Amino acid sequence: MKTIDPTLISSFAPTGTLRVGINLGNPILANENPNTHQLNGITIDIAQEIGKRIGLPVKLIPFKTAGATVDGVKSGEIDLVFVAIDPVRGADISYTPAYIQIEGAYMVKSNSIIKSNEEVDATNNEIVVGKGSAYDLYLTREIQRATLLRVASSQAVIDDFMSGKGNVAAGVKQQLESDAKRYQGLRMLPGRFMVINQAIGIPKARANYESATAYLSETIAELKQSGFVAASMQKHQIKGAKVAE
């Protein structure tokens, strides 16, 4: 286990506590017990391991959406975040390599004429997406003919879709499958429209962020190689994702 320079720790976590943003908008990453409000998931396991390695207490700060989590980085409220790698967010966030990969998928109603991902980007199609999510940012760049309808969060996509918004729902495959269990008459389009690389991010506004990113990148590489990430995924019964290469 590589040691970290104390001066780097002070710039990386200036309050003396590692404040970690936890995105509850993606059930693959983290979940909250509705009764105890205790957080659990792969991102919590990794955050606690990093805190142990650098010798700092960890404060987990939950957010309802990825966009809100990123805003916490920009405001200086948090020191470290688990979000999808995206060039737009990269203006303010320095990323490690990915630790897991997640699939982005489309869902339609059973009577839809749309049969494949390639048919989605067409005039008159309206795609419901969670505002500020990784797939929203991706589709904003890639979609040329269809219209994006942004809703409050990834969790709201299926409910808003079933209430009459749009004719295609987009999201993390596992999230869509989970939310769709509340309804009938839905089907997932085969395959995926994107691979979402999930990584650790830290604010570029911090001094020595390049060195901190290098340390965290080495740590993530060790956690993948040692089987820590795979074991955490198994413990939390994560499906629809794989350890990043």
GROMACS .gro file of C-alpha atoms in nm:
model
  245
    1MET     CA    1   0.000   0.000   0.000
    2LYS     CA    2   0.155   0.330  -0.110
    3THR     CA    3   0.184   0.606   0.149
    4ILE     CA    4   0.060   0.956   0.075
    5ASP     CA    5   0.240   1.282   0.148
    6PRO     CA    6   0.077   1.464   0.447
    7THR     CA    7   0.089   1.795   0.258
    8LEU     CA    8  -0.106   1.634  -0.024
    9ILE     CA    9  -0.369   1.515   0.224
   10SER     CA   10  -0.412   1.868   0.361
   11SER     CA   11  -0.488   2.007   0.015
   12PHE     CA   12  -0.693   1.704  -0.083
   13ALA     CA   13  -0.909   1.711   0.234
   14PRO     CA   14  -0.855   2.057   0.389
   15THR     CA   15  -1.103   2.009   0.677
   16GLY     CA   16  -0.924   1.701   0.811
   17THR     CA   17  -1.221   1.485   0.717
   18LEU     CA   18  -1.264   1.319   0.378
   19ARG     CA   19  -1.604   1.448   0.263
   20VAL     CA   20  -1.740   1.208   0.002
   21GLY     CA   21  -2.036   1.279  -0.225
   22ILE     CA   22  -2.258   0.973  -0.265
   23ASN     CA   23  -2.493   0.967  -0.565
   24LEU     CA   24  -2.817   0.791  -0.466
   25GLY     CA   25  -2.954   0.844  -0.816
   26ASN     CA   26  -2.784   0.527  -0.937
   27PRO     CA   27  -2.867   0.208  -0.740
   28ILE     CA   28  -2.561   0.032  -0.879
   29LEU     CA   29  -2.340   0.280  -0.692
   30ALA     CA   30  -2.518   0.330  -0.361
   31ASN     CA   31  -2.844   0.286  -0.172
   32GLU     CA   32  -2.999   0.423   0.145
   33ASN     CA   33  -3.189   0.213   0.395
   34PRO     CA   34  -3.532   0.381   0.416
   35ASN     CA   35  -3.565   0.303   0.788
   36THR     CA   36  -3.215   0.361   0.926
   37HIS     CA   37  -3.093   0.596   0.648
   38GLN     CA   38  -2.767   0.402   0.651
   39LEU     CA   39  -2.580   0.418   0.319
   40ASN     CA   40  -2.441   0.107   0.156
   41GLY     CA   41  -2.292   0.011  -0.177
   42ILE     CA   42  -1.971  -0.017  -0.372
   43THR     CA   43  -1.895   0.356  -0.352
   44ILE     CA   44  -1.924   0.349   0.027
   45ASP     CA   45  -1.686   0.051   0.043
   46ILE     CA   46  -1.429   0.228  -0.176
   47ALA     CA   47  -1.464   0.557   0.013
   48GLN     CA   48  -1.405   0.387   0.348
   49GLU     CA   49  -1.102   0.204   0.208
   50ILE     CA   50  -0.951   0.529   0.082
   51GLY     CA   51  -1.013   0.694   0.419
   52LYS     CA   52  -0.835   0.404   0.590
   53ARG     CA   53  -0.538   0.429   0.356
   54ILE     CA   54  -0.487   0.803   0.405
   55GLY     CA   55  -0.570   0.797   0.775
   56LEU     CA   56  -0.871   1.030   0.770
   57PRO     CA   57  -1.227   0.993   0.897
   58VAL     CA   58  -1.485   0.971   0.617
   59LYS     CA   59  -1.804   1.174   0.603
   60LEU     CA   60  -2.058   1.043   0.353
   61ILE     CA   61  -2.277   1.317   0.204
   62PRO     CA   62  -2.573   1.177   0.005
   63PHE     CA   63  -2.718   1.346  -0.302
   64LYS     CA   64  -3.031   1.251  -0.492
   65THR     CA   65  -2.884   1.297  -0.841
   66ALA     CA   66  -2.548   1.289  -1.016
   67GLY     CA   67  -2.595   1.653  -1.117
   68ALA     CA   68  -2.639   1.760  -0.755
   69THR     CA   69  -2.331   1.561  -0.660
   70VAL     CA   70  -2.126   1.742  -0.924
   71ASP     CA   71  -2.258   2.075  -0.797
   72GLY     CA   72  -2.123   1.978  -0.454
   73VAL     CA   73  -1.777   1.942  -0.607
   74LYS     CA   74  -1.800   2.283  -0.771
   75SER     CA   75  -1.911   2.452  -0.449
   76GLY     CA   76  -1.630   2.296  -0.246
   77GLU     CA   77  -1.876   2.109  -0.024
   78ILE     CA   78  -1.715   1.773  -0.095
   79ASP     CA   79  -1.361   1.648  -0.154
   80LEU     CA   80  -1.426   1.333  -0.354
   81VAL     CA   81  -1.711   1.207  -0.567
   82PHE     CA   82  -1.814   0.894  -0.756
   83VAL     CA   83  -1.958   0.991  -1.095
   84ALA     CA   84  -1.948   0.892  -1.460
   85ILE     CA   85  -1.659   1.019  -1.666
   86ASP     CA   86  -1.784   1.295  -1.894
   87PRO     CA   87  -1.596   1.572  -2.078
   88VAL     CA   88  -1.847   1.839  -1.971
   89ARG     CA   89  -1.800   1.757  -1.603
   90GLY     CA   90  -1.428   1.726  -1.670
   91ALA     CA   91  -1.400   2.104  -1.686
   92ASP     CA   92  -1.419   2.107  -1.304
   93ILE     CA   93  -1.344   1.747  -1.207
   94SER     CA   94  -1.023   1.545  -1.236
   95TYR     CA   95  -1.094   1.174  -1.289
   96THR     CA   96  -0.924   0.848  -1.206
   97PRO     CA   97  -0.959   0.558  -1.450
   98ALA     CA   98  -1.295   0.381  -1.424
   99TYR     CA   99  -1.356   0.122  -1.153
  100ILE     CA  100  -1.681  -0.018  -1.302
  101GLN     CA  101  -1.867   0.005  -1.631
  102ILE     CA  102  -2.246   0.037  -1.656
  103GLU     CA  103  -2.477   0.010  -1.957
  104GLY     CA  104  -2.711   0.283  -2.072
  105ALA     CA  105  -3.030   0.147  -2.230
  106TYR     CA  106  -3.363   0.247  -2.383
  107MET     CA  107  -3.708   0.131  -2.276
  108VAL     CA  108  -4.031   0.168  -2.473
  109LYS     CA  109  -4.393   0.065  -2.431
  110SER     CA  110  -4.480  -0.283  -2.551
  111ASN     CA  111  -4.689  -0.152  -2.843
  112SER     CA  112  -4.412   0.080  -2.969
  113ILE     CA  113  -4.303   0.039  -3.331
  114ILE     CA  114  -3.942   0.099  -3.221
  115LYS     CA  115  -3.748  -0.229  -3.221
  116SER     CA  116  -3.381  -0.125  -3.200
  117ASN     CA  117  -3.153   0.144  -3.057
  118GLU     CA  118  -3.077   0.268  -3.407
  119GLU     CA  119  -3.441   0.367  -3.459
  120VAL     CA  120  -3.453   0.599  -3.154
  121ASP     CA  121  -3.280   0.903  -3.302
  122ALA     CA  122  -3.560   0.996  -3.540
  123THR     CA  123  -3.780   1.299  -3.591
  124ASN     CA  124  -4.093   1.293  -3.370
  125ASN     CA  125  -3.931   1.065  -3.110
  126GLU     CA  126  -3.907   1.213  -2.760
  127ILE     CA  127  -3.656   1.061  -2.516
  128VAL     CA  128  -3.715   1.102  -2.143
  129VAL     CA  129  -3.387   1.146  -1.951
  130GLY     CA  130  -3.280   1.237  -1.597
  131LYS     CA  131  -3.153   1.595  -1.602
  132GLY     CA  132  -2.775   1.623  -1.563
  133SER     CA  133  -2.714   1.247  -1.568
  134ALA     CA  134  -2.423   1.096  -1.758
  135TYR     CA  135  -2.655   0.962  -2.026
  136ASP     CA  136  -2.827   1.302  -2.056
  137LEU     CA  137  -2.489   1.463  -2.124
  138TYR     CA  138  -2.401   1.186  -2.371
  139LEU     CA  139  -2.732   1.200  -2.558
  140THR     CA  140  -2.716   1.580  -2.570
  141ARG     CA  141  -2.401   1.540  -2.778
  142GLU     CA  142  -2.511   1.242  -2.986
  143ILE     CA  143  -2.883   1.280  -3.059
  144GLN     CA  144  -2.944   1.478  -3.379
  145ARG     CA  145  -3.311   1.429  -3.472
  146ALA     CA  146  -3.505   1.316  -3.165
  147THR     CA  147  -3.597   1.551  -2.879
  148LEU     CA  148  -3.472   1.509  -2.522
  149LEU     CA  149  -3.726   1.563  -2.245
  150ARG     CA  150  -3.541   1.625  -1.918
  151VAL     CA  151  -3.709   1.526  -1.591
  152ALA     CA  152  -3.606   1.590  -1.231
  153SER     CA  153  -3.392   1.279  -1.180
  154SER     CA  154  -3.309   0.933  -1.312
  155GLN     CA  155  -3.555   0.786  -1.063
  156ALA     CA  156  -3.836   0.996  -1.215
  157VAL     CA  157  -3.781   0.878  -1.573
  158ILE     CA  158  -4.014   0.576  -1.577
  159ASP     CA  159  -4.288   0.743  -1.371
  160ASP     CA  160  -4.291   1.048  -1.598
  161PHE     CA  161  -4.270   0.826  -1.906
  162MET     CA  162  -4.571   0.625  -1.791
  163SER     CA  163  -4.764   0.943  -1.712
  164GLY     CA  164  -4.748   1.034  -2.081
  165LYS     CA  165  -4.412   1.203  -2.139
  166GLY     CA  166  -4.220   1.101  -2.449
  167ASN     CA  167  -4.216   0.768  -2.630
  168VAL     CA  168  -3.871   0.642  -2.522
  169ALA     CA  169  -3.719   0.623  -2.173
  170ALA     CA  170  -3.341   0.634  -2.136
  171GLY     CA  171  -3.129   0.545  -1.835
  172VAL     CA  172  -2.900   0.309  -1.653
  173LYS     CA  173  -3.021  -0.037  -1.751
  174GLN     CA  174  -3.059  -0.164  -1.394
  175GLN     CA  175  -3.245   0.149  -1.284
  176LEU     CA  176  -3.493   0.117  -1.571
  177GLU     CA  177  -3.549  -0.253  -1.505
  178SER     CA  178  -3.606  -0.190  -1.135
  179ASP     CA  179  -3.847   0.101  -1.184
  180ALA     CA  180  -4.036  -0.079  -1.462
  181LYS     CA  181  -4.142  -0.353  -1.219
  182ARG     CA  182  -4.411  -0.116  -1.092
  183TYR     CA  183  -4.580  -0.115  -1.433
  184GLN     CA  184  -4.692  -0.347  -1.711
  185GLY     CA  185  -4.657  -0.301  -2.084
  186LEU     CA  186  -4.291  -0.206  -2.106
  187ARG     CA  187  -3.997  -0.363  -2.287
  188MET     CA  188  -3.626  -0.293  -2.303
  189LEU     CA  189  -3.466  -0.243  -2.642
  190PRO     CA  190  -3.191  -0.500  -2.697
  191GLY     CA  191  -2.831  -0.403  -2.637
  192ARG     CA  192  -2.709  -0.069  -2.509
  193PHE     CA  193  -2.665   0.281  -2.646
  194MET     CA  194  -2.359   0.363  -2.435
  195VAL     CA  195  -2.114   0.231  -2.178
  196ILE     CA  196  -2.094   0.450  -1.870
  197ASN     CA  197  -1.750   0.453  -1.707
  198GLN     CA  198  -1.778   0.524  -1.336
  199ALA     CA  199  -1.475   0.680  -1.169
  200ILE     CA  200  -1.356   0.881  -0.870
  201GLY     CA  201  -1.345   1.255  -0.925
  202ILE     CA  202  -1.188   1.535  -0.725
  203PRO     CA  203  -1.218   1.912  -0.774
  204LYS     CA  204  -0.961   2.072  -1.002
  205ALA     CA  205  -0.987   2.383  -0.786
  206ARG     CA  206  -0.775   2.214  -0.516
  207ALA     CA  207  -0.400   2.263  -0.501
  208ASN     CA  208  -0.198   1.963  -0.621
  209TYR     CA  209  -0.508   1.796  -0.767
  210GLU     CA  210  -0.290   1.623  -1.029
  211SER     CA  211  -0.086   1.448  -0.759
  212ALA     CA  212  -0.399   1.355  -0.566
  213THR     CA  213  -0.555   1.213  -0.882
  214ALA     CA  214  -0.240   1.009  -0.948
  215TYR     CA  215  -0.253   0.862  -0.595
  216LEU     CA  216  -0.623   0.777  -0.626
  217SER     CA  217  -0.566   0.628  -0.972
  218GLU     CA  218  -0.302   0.393  -0.831
  219THR     CA  219  -0.538   0.304  -0.547
  220ILE     CA  220  -0.822   0.220  -0.788
  221ALA     CA  221  -0.585   0.006  -0.995
  222GLU     CA  222  -0.489  -0.186  -0.679
  223LEU     CA  223  -0.850  -0.230  -0.571
  224LYS     CA  224  -0.943  -0.371  -0.912
  225GLN     CA  225  -0.640  -0.599  -0.934
  226SER     CA  226  -0.677  -0.732  -0.579
  227GLY     CA  227  -1.041  -0.827  -0.630
  228PHE     CA  228  -1.172  -0.564  -0.384
  229VAL     CA  229  -1.406  -0.410  -0.643
  230ALA     CA  230  -1.535  -0.747  -0.764
  231ALA     CA  231  -1.595  -0.862  -0.405
  232SER     CA  232  -1.786  -0.543  -0.324
  233MET     CA  233  -2.005  -0.590  -0.632
  234GLN     CA  234  -2.078  -0.947  -0.527
  235LYS     CA  235  -2.155  -0.843  -0.168
  236HIS     CA  236  -2.407  -0.584  -0.283
  237GLN     CA  237  -2.548  -0.815  -0.554
  238ILE     CA  238  -2.475  -0.569  -0.831
  239LYS     CA  239  -2.593  -0.675  -1.175
  240GLY     CA  240  -2.578  -0.488  -1.504
  241ALA     CA  241  -2.219  -0.375  -1.442
  242LYS     CA  242  -1.868  -0.514  -1.461
  243VAL     CA  243  -1.527  -0.430  -1.320
  244ALA     CA  244  -1.362  -0.185  -1.559
  245GLU     CA  245  -1.055  -0.306  -1.744
   0.00000   0.00000   0.00000
